[in-house]
C-alpha cells in the first residue's frame, strides 16, 4: 500500500518541477530564440572577412524577472574580460541595445535565422562597419 501511495505522489511532484519551464515560455522574448549561449564564429570589417583566428568569445542571454518586457540579462565572456549587463530587444526594428554600468549604451542591428541557431550582429565602430556571426552553442 505504501508503494502505491509513492507511485501516486511521484506524478504530483513532477508537475511542480515543470513550473519553472512553463514560466520561461511566458516571457515575451522566449519565441525569439535569443535565450541561449552564442559563440563568435565569423567577423567582417567593411565587408572584408577577418581571417585571423577569432578569440573564444561566448555571449549568453538570460530572461530577467519581468516576463512582460523586452529586456533580459547578458554575460559576455572574452579572454580578457567578463562583461555583464542588461539588453533590450526590439523585434520590430531588429535591434538589441546592450546596457552596462559605467558604459554608454551600444545598439546593434541583428538577424536570427529561421532555425534560431545563428545570429548576425551589425554595428559601426570607429567609422568601420562590423558584421559578426554567432552560432548557438547551447
Coordinates of C-alpha atoms in Angstrom, one line a residue:
X1 CA 0.0 0.0 0.0
X2 CA 2.9 2.4 0.8
X3 CA 4.3 1.7 -2.6
X4 CA 1.0 2.6 -4.3
X5 CA 1.0 6.0 -2.4
X6 CA 4.5 6.7 -3.5
X7 CA 3.6 5.8 -7.1
X8 CA 0.7 8.3 -7.0
X9 CA 2.9 11.0 -5.3
X10 CA 5.6 10.9 -8.0
X11 CA 3.5 12.5 -10.8
X12 CA 2.3 15.2 -8.4
X13 CA 5.9 16.1 -7.5
X14 CA 6.9 16.1 -11.2
X15 CA 4.1 18.5 -12.0
X16 CA 5.6 21.1 -9.6
X17 CA 9.1 20.5 -11.0
X18 CA 7.9 21.7 -14.5
X19 CA 6.6 25.0 -13.2
X20 CA 9.8 26.9 -13.9
X21 CA 9.8 25.8 -17.6
X22 CA 6.3 27.0 -18.1
X23 CA 7.1 30.4 -16.7
X24 CA 10.1 30.8 -19.1
X25 CA 7.8 30.2 -22.1
X26 CA 5.6 33.1 -20.9
X27 CA 8.5 35.5 -21.4
X28 CA 7.8 37.8 -24.4
X29 CA 11.3 37.1 -25.8
X30 CA 11.2 33.3 -25.5
X31 CA 10.0 32.7 -29.0
X32 CA 12.7 35.0 -30.5
X33 CA 15.3 32.3 -29.9
X34 CA 17.7 34.8 -28.2
X35 CA 17.9 32.9 -24.8
X36 CA 21.0 30.7 -25.3
X37 CA 24.7 30.7 -25.3
X38 CA 26.3 32.0 -28.6
X39 CA 29.8 31.6 -29.8
X40 CA 31.5 34.1 -32.1
X41 CA 32.3 32.2 -35.3
X42 CA 32.8 34.9 -38.0
X43 CA 33.6 38.6 -38.4
X44 CA 33.9 41.0 -41.3
X45 CA 35.0 44.7 -41.2
X46 CA 33.8 46.9 -44.0
X47 CA 32.7 43.8 -46.0
X48 CA 36.2 42.1 -45.7
X49 CA 36.3 38.9 -43.8
X50 CA 38.6 38.8 -40.9
X51 CA 40.8 35.7 -41.5
X52 CA 42.7 35.9 -38.2
X53 CA 41.7 33.3 -35.7
X54 CA 38.9 34.6 -33.5
X55 CA 39.4 34.6 -29.8
X56 CA 37.0 32.3 -27.9
X57 CA 34.1 34.6 -27.2
X58 CA 30.8 33.5 -25.6
X59 CA 27.7 35.6 -25.3
X60 CA 24.8 34.3 -23.1
X61 CA 21.3 35.8 -22.9
X62 CA 19.0 35.2 -19.9
X63 CA 15.5 36.3 -19.1
X64 CA 15.0 38.8 -16.3
X65 CA 12.4 38.8 -13.6
X66 CA 9.8 40.7 -15.7
X67 CA 8.4 38.3 -18.4
X68 CA 6.3 41.1 -19.9
X69 CA 9.1 43.3 -21.2
X70 CA 11.6 43.1 -24.0
X71 CA 14.5 43.1 -21.6
X72 CA 16.9 40.4 -20.3
X73 CA 20.4 40.0 -19.0
X74 CA 23.5 39.1 -20.8
X75 CA 27.0 37.8 -20.0
X76 CA 29.9 38.3 -22.5
X77 CA 32.9 36.1 -21.8
X78 CA 36.1 37.1 -23.6
X79 CA 39.7 36.1 -22.9
X80 CA 40.4 39.4 -21.2
X81 CA 37.1 40.3 -19.7
X82 CA 33.7 39.1 -18.4
X83 CA 31.0 41.7 -19.0
X84 CA 27.5 41.6 -17.6
X85 CA 24.6 43.8 -18.2
X86 CA 21.1 44.2 -19.5
X87 CA 19.8 44.0 -23.1
X88 CA 16.7 45.4 -24.7
X89 CA 15.5 43.7 -27.8
X90 CA 13.3 45.5 -30.3
X91 CA 12.0 42.8 -32.6
X92 CA 10.2 45.2 -34.8
X93 CA 13.3 47.3 -35.5
X94 CA 15.5 44.3 -35.2
X95 CA 17.9 46.0 -32.8
X96 CA 19.4 45.0 -29.5
X97 CA 20.6 47.6 -27.1
X98 CA 23.3 46.5 -24.6
X99 CA 23.5 48.4 -21.3
X100 CA 26.1 48.0 -18.6
X101 CA 27.1 50.1 -15.7
X102 CA 29.7 52.8 -16.3
X103 CA 29.5 52.5 -20.1
X104 CA 27.5 54.0 -22.9
X105 CA 24.7 52.0 -24.5
X106 CA 25.6 50.1 -27.6
X107 CA 23.0 49.4 -30.3
X108 CA 23.4 46.5 -32.7
X109 CA 21.2 45.5 -35.7
X110 CA 20.5 41.8 -35.6
X111 CA 19.0 38.9 -37.6
X112 CA 18.3 35.4 -36.4
X113 CA 18.0 32.6 -39.0
X114 CA 14.8 30.5 -39.2
X115 CA 16.3 27.6 -37.3
X116 CA 17.3 30.1 -34.5
X117 CA 20.8 28.7 -34.3
X118 CA 22.7 31.6 -35.9
X119 CA 22.6 35.3 -35.2
X120 CA 24.2 38.1 -37.0
X121 CA 25.1 41.4 -35.4
X122 CA 25.8 44.6 -37.5
X123 CA 27.3 47.7 -36.0
X124 CA 29.6 50.7 -36.6
X125 CA 32.6 51.3 -34.5
X126 CA 35.3 53.9 -35.3
X127 CA 33.8 54.6 -38.7
X128 CA 34.1 50.9 -39.6
X129 CA 31.1 48.6 -40.4
X130 CA 31.3 45.3 -38.5
X131 CA 29.3 42.2 -39.1
X132 CA 29.6 39.3 -36.6
X133 CA 28.2 35.8 -36.9
X134 CA 27.4 33.9 -33.7
X135 CA 26.5 30.2 -33.6
X136 CA 24.2 28.8 -30.9
X137 CA 26.4 26.8 -28.6
X138 CA 23.8 25.7 -26.0

